[in-house]
PDB file of C-alpha atoms in Angstrom:
ATOM      1  CA  MET A   1      -3.921 -31.831 -26.461  1.00  0.00           C
ATOM      2  CA  THR A   2      -1.141 -29.572 -24.715  1.00  0.00           C
ATOM      3  CA  GLN A   3      -2.258 -28.657 -21.231  1.00  0.00           C
ATOM      4  CA  LEU A   4      -2.210 -24.964 -20.434  1.00  0.00           C
ATOM      5  CA  THR A   5      -0.441 -23.228 -17.962  1.00  0.00           C
ATOM      6  CA  THR A   6      -1.545 -20.335 -15.388  1.00  0.00           C
ATOM      7  CA  GLU A   7       1.043 -17.825 -17.344  1.00  0.00           C
ATOM      8  CA  ASP A   8      -0.540 -19.146 -20.775  1.00  0.00           C
ATOM      9  CA  ALA A   9      -3.896 -18.248 -19.012  1.00  0.00           C
ATOM     10  CA  GLN A  10      -2.335 -14.623 -18.044  1.00  0.00           C
ATOM     11  CA  ALA A  11      -0.817 -14.274 -21.084  1.00  0.00           C
ATOM     12  CA  ILE A  12      -4.819 -14.883 -23.132  1.00  0.00           C
ATOM     13  CA  LEU A  13      -5.905 -13.214 -21.548  1.00  0.00           C
ATOM     14  CA  ARG A  14      -3.691  -9.941 -21.895  1.00  0.00           C
ATOM     15  CA  ARG A  15      -3.803 -10.890 -25.056  1.00  0.00           C
ATOM     16  CA  ASN A  16      -7.063  -9.962 -25.362  1.00  0.00           C
ATOM     17  CA  GLU A  17      -6.295  -6.942 -22.808  1.00  0.00           C
ATOM     18  CA  VAL A  18      -4.518  -5.494 -25.527  1.00  0.00           C
ATOM     19  CA  LEU A  19      -6.055  -6.808 -28.642  1.00  0.00           C
ATOM     20  CA  PHE A  20     -10.055  -5.916 -27.617  1.00  0.00           C
ATOM     21  CA  SER A  21      -8.324  -2.660 -26.648  1.00  0.00           C
ATOM     22  CA  ARG A  22      -7.406  -1.869 -30.030  1.00  0.00           C
ATOM     23  CA  ALA A  23     -10.514  -3.129 -31.413  1.00  0.00           C
ATOM     24  CA  ASP A  24      -8.309  -5.338 -33.560  1.00  0.00           C
ATOM     25  CA  LEU A  25     -10.901  -7.489 -35.541  1.00  0.00           C
ATOM     26  CA  PRO A  26      -8.357  -9.921 -37.401  1.00  0.00           C
ATOM     27  CA  ALA A  27      -6.367 -10.469 -34.644  1.00  0.00           C
ATOM     28  CA  ILE A  28      -8.632 -11.284 -31.949  1.00  0.00           C
ATOM     29  CA  LEU A  29     -10.082 -13.770 -34.290  1.00  0.00           C
ATOM     30  CA  GLY A  30      -7.019 -15.744 -34.730  1.00  0.00           C
ATOM     31  CA  GLY A  31      -7.101 -16.604 -30.857  1.00  0.00           C
ATOM     32  CA  PHE A  32     -10.634 -18.103 -31.775  1.00  0.00           C
ATOM     33  CA  HIS A  33     -11.498 -21.834 -32.976  1.00  0.00           C
ATOM     34  CA  ASN A  34     -13.829 -21.645 -36.869  1.00  0.00           C
ATOM     35  CA  ASP A  35     -16.545 -24.009 -34.900  1.00  0.00           C
ATOM     36  CA  VAL A  36     -16.077 -21.793 -31.369  1.00  0.00           C
ATOM     37  CA  ILE A  37     -19.612 -21.971 -29.286  1.00  0.00           C
ATOM     38  CA  VAL A  38     -20.018 -17.929 -27.851  1.00  0.00           C
ATOM     39  CA  LYS A  39     -22.497 -17.222 -25.454  1.00  0.00           C
ATOM     40  CA  PHE A  40     -22.538 -13.341 -24.845  1.00  0.00           C
ATOM     41  CA  ALA A  41     -25.265 -11.814 -22.083  1.00  0.00           C
ATOM     42  CA  ASP A  42     -28.370 -11.642 -23.373  1.00  0.00           C
ATOM     43  CA  ILE A  43     -27.453 -12.440 -27.636  1.00  0.00           C
ATOM     44  CA  PRO A  44     -28.733 -15.410 -29.171  1.00  0.00           C
ATOM     45  CA  GLU A  45     -26.026 -17.709 -29.541  1.00  0.00           C
ATOM     46  CA  ILE A  46     -23.173 -17.442 -31.490  1.00  0.00           C
ATOM     47  CA  ARG A  47     -21.899 -20.451 -33.297  1.00  0.00           C
ATOM     48  CA  GLY A  48     -18.561 -19.964 -35.740  1.00  0.00           C
ATOM     49  CA  LYS A  49     -15.643 -17.370 -36.061  1.00  0.00           C
ATOM     50  CA  ALA A  50     -17.642 -15.979 -39.595  1.00  0.00           C
ATOM     51  CA  ALA A  51     -20.723 -15.150 -37.060  1.00  0.00           C
ATOM     52  CA  LEU A  52     -18.429 -13.706 -33.987  1.00  0.00           C
ATOM     53  CA  GLU A  53     -17.229 -11.487 -36.199  1.00  0.00           C
ATOM     54  CA  LYS A  54     -20.107 -10.325 -37.484  1.00  0.00           C
ATOM     55  CA  PHE A  55     -20.673  -9.256 -33.505  1.00  0.00           C
ATOM     56  CA  LEU A  56     -17.487  -8.371 -32.987  1.00  0.00           C
ATOM     57  CA  ALA A  57     -17.776  -5.579 -35.201  1.00  0.00           C
ATOM     58  CA  ALA A  58     -21.274  -4.440 -34.685  1.00  0.00           C
ATOM     59  CA  ARG A  59     -19.857  -3.914 -31.056  1.00  0.00           C
ATOM     60  CA  PHE A  60     -16.731  -2.494 -32.271  1.00  0.00           C
ATOM     61  CA  ALA A  61     -18.741   0.372 -34.681  1.00  0.00           C
ATOM     62  CA  ARG A  62     -20.470   0.960 -31.110  1.00  0.00           C
ATOM     63  CA  GLN A  63     -17.398   1.096 -28.443  1.00  0.00           C
ATOM     64  CA  LYS A  64     -15.205   3.909 -29.322  1.00  0.00           C
ATOM     65  CA  GLY A  65     -11.905   4.114 -27.802  1.00  0.00           C
ATOM     66  CA  TYR A  66     -12.407   0.733 -25.847  1.00  0.00           C
ATOM     67  CA  ARG A  67      -9.657   0.719 -23.100  1.00  0.00           C
ATOM     68  CA  LEU A  68     -10.010  -2.748 -21.686  1.00  0.00           C
ATOM     69  CA  ARG A  69      -8.476  -4.288 -17.695  1.00  0.00           C
ATOM     70  CA  LYS A  70      -9.075  -8.138 -17.200  1.00  0.00           C
ATOM     71  CA  ALA A  71      -8.144 -10.108 -14.025  1.00  0.00           C
ATOM     72  CA  LEU A  72      -7.417 -14.440 -14.346  1.00  0.00           C
ATOM     73  CA  ARG A  73      -9.793 -15.064 -11.297  1.00  0.00           C
ATOM     74  CA  ALA A  74      -9.179 -19.067 -11.866  1.00  0.00           C
ATOM     75  CA  PHE A  75      -7.927 -21.984 -14.273  1.00  0.00           C
ATOM     76  CA  GLU A  76      -8.628 -25.546 -14.377  1.00  0.00           C
ATOM     77  CA  PRO A  77      -5.754 -26.588 -16.902  1.00  0.00           C
ATOM     78  CA  GLN A  78      -6.811 -30.622 -18.044  1.00  0.00           C
ATOM     79  CA  SER A  79     -10.090 -29.396 -19.848  1.00  0.00           C
ATOM     80  CA  GLY A  80      -7.929 -25.322 -20.395  1.00  0.00           C
ATOM     81  CA  THR A  81     -10.627 -23.468 -18.603  1.00  0.00           C
ATOM     82  CA  ILE A  82      -9.795 -20.122 -17.630  1.00  0.00           C
ATOM     83  CA  VAL A  83     -12.300 -18.083 -15.612  1.00  0.00           C
ATOM     84  CA  GLY A  84     -11.770 -14.212 -15.428  1.00  0.00           C
ATOM     85  CA  THR A  85     -13.936 -10.665 -15.225  1.00  0.00           C
ATOM     86  CA  TRP A  86     -13.165  -7.571 -17.125  1.00  0.00           C
ATOM     87  CA  THR A  87     -13.770  -3.439 -16.303  1.00  0.00           C
ATOM     88  CA  GLY A  88     -14.163  -1.321 -19.685  1.00  0.00           C
ATOM     89  CA  GLU A  89     -14.814   2.275 -20.977  1.00  0.00           C
ATOM     90  CA  TRP A  90     -15.651   3.562 -23.882  1.00  0.00           C
ATOM     91  CA  GLU A  91     -17.044   6.433 -25.389  1.00  0.00           C
ATOM     92  CA  ASP A  92     -20.909   5.267 -27.185  1.00  0.00           C
ATOM     93  CA  GLY A  93     -20.822   5.287 -30.890  1.00  0.00           C
ATOM     94  CA  ARG A  94     -24.161   6.398 -31.533  1.00  0.00           C
ATOM     95  CA  THR A  95     -24.838   8.903 -28.123  1.00  0.00           C
ATOM     96  CA  GLY A  96     -21.292  10.078 -27.858  1.00  0.00           C
ATOM     97  CA  LYS A  97     -21.452   8.822 -24.341  1.00  0.00           C
ATOM     98  CA  ALA A  98     -18.897   8.244 -21.588  1.00  0.00           C
ATOM     99  CA  MET A  99     -19.823   4.382 -20.779  1.00  0.00           C
ATOM    100  CA  ARG A 100     -18.483   1.831 -18.335  1.00  0.00           C
ATOM    101  CA  GLY A 101     -18.750  -1.825 -18.325  1.00  0.00           C
ATOM    102  CA  ARG A 102     -18.170  -5.248 -16.658  1.00  0.00           C
ATOM    103  CA  GLY A 103     -18.023  -8.836 -17.157  1.00  0.00           C
ATOM    104  CA  THR A 104     -17.250 -12.366 -16.020  1.00  0.00           C
ATOM    105  CA  GLU A 105     -16.318 -14.921 -18.393  1.00  0.00           C
ATOM    106  CA  ILE A 106     -15.049 -18.714 -18.365  1.00  0.00           C
ATOM    107  CA  LEU A 107     -12.847 -19.070 -21.979  1.00  0.00           C
ATOM    108  CA  ILE A 108     -13.067 -22.782 -23.050  1.00  0.00           C
ATOM    109  CA  VAL A 109      -9.369 -22.988 -25.208  1.00  0.00           C
ATOM    110  CA  ARG A 110      -7.911 -26.399 -26.496  1.00  0.00           C
ATOM    111  CA  ASP A 111      -4.284 -25.918 -28.724  1.00  0.00           C
ATOM    112  CA  GLY A 112      -3.968 -22.316 -28.143  1.00  0.00           C
ATOM    113  CA  LEU A 113      -7.592 -21.647 -29.137  1.00  0.00           C
ATOM    114  CA  CYS A 114     -10.779 -20.416 -27.605  1.00  0.00           C
ATOM    115  CA  VAL A 115     -13.165 -23.094 -28.194  1.00  0.00           C
ATOM    116  CA  GLU A 116     -16.014 -21.624 -25.597  1.00  0.00           C
ATOM    117  CA  TRP A 117     -16.394 -18.179 -24.753  1.00  0.00           C
ATOM    118  CA  ASP A 118     -19.116 -18.001 -22.691  1.00  0.00           C
ATOM    119  CA  ALA A 119     -19.909 -14.227 -20.760  1.00  0.00           C
ATOM    120  CA  THR A 120     -21.401 -11.909 -18.541  1.00  0.00           C
ATOM    121  CA  PHE A 121     -21.905  -8.127 -18.998  1.00  0.00           C
ATOM    122  CA  ASN A 122     -23.657  -5.052 -17.515  1.00  0.00           C
ATOM    123  CA  MET A 123     -22.935  -1.573 -18.889  1.00  0.00           C
ATOM    124  CA  TRP A 124     -24.460   2.002 -17.608  1.00  0.00           C
ATOM    125  CA  GLU A 125     -23.626   5.165 -18.129  1.00  0.00           C
ATOM    126  CA  ASP A 126     -20.169   7.209 -16.963  1.00  0.00           C
ATOM    127  CA  GLY A 127     -21.474   8.729 -13.327  1.00  0.00           C
ATOM    128  CA  ALA A 128     -25.276   7.179 -13.442  1.00  0.00           C
ATOM    129  CA  GLY A 129     -26.238   5.493 -11.318  1.00  0.00           C
ATOM    130  CA  PRO A 130     -26.683   1.511 -11.529  1.00  0.00           C
ATOM    131  CA  ALA A 131     -28.363   0.337 -14.447  1.00  0.00           C
ATOM    132  CA  THR A 132     -29.476  -3.381 -12.480  1.00  0.00           C
ATOM    133  CA  THR A 133     -33.020  -2.761 -12.895  1.00  0.00           C
ATOM    134  CA  LEU A 134     -32.841  -5.075  -9.192  1.00  0.00           C
ATOM    135  CA  LEU A 135     -31.966  -1.701  -7.512  1.00  0.00           C
TER     136      LEU A 135
END
């Protein structure tokens, strides 16, 4: 197992930033292990690259013109753990409304491929008040 560097972690986030903004599904999937485990917000756990492809295809159909910015927040080289945050903007494919989102993610990377992606995600209509029900 190759140990990642901080530069590797930053490069992975930059690569994902570009590829997700392009909705380049084949290139995105190339960064995931065949047996990847994905825990994304309140969506049931996703197992395997084929299931991830189905999830991302549906997501990209809904998020038109997605613009993504990611930031590295923490990194643990021995385990290949990358912790990052992201913000995104897009047009909702169903409603046409301008949307914004923010999330936090933990990526576990081994031999250059993501084996686990655990993420939280909040989204709201641009210009609207908070969508969080706690307020």
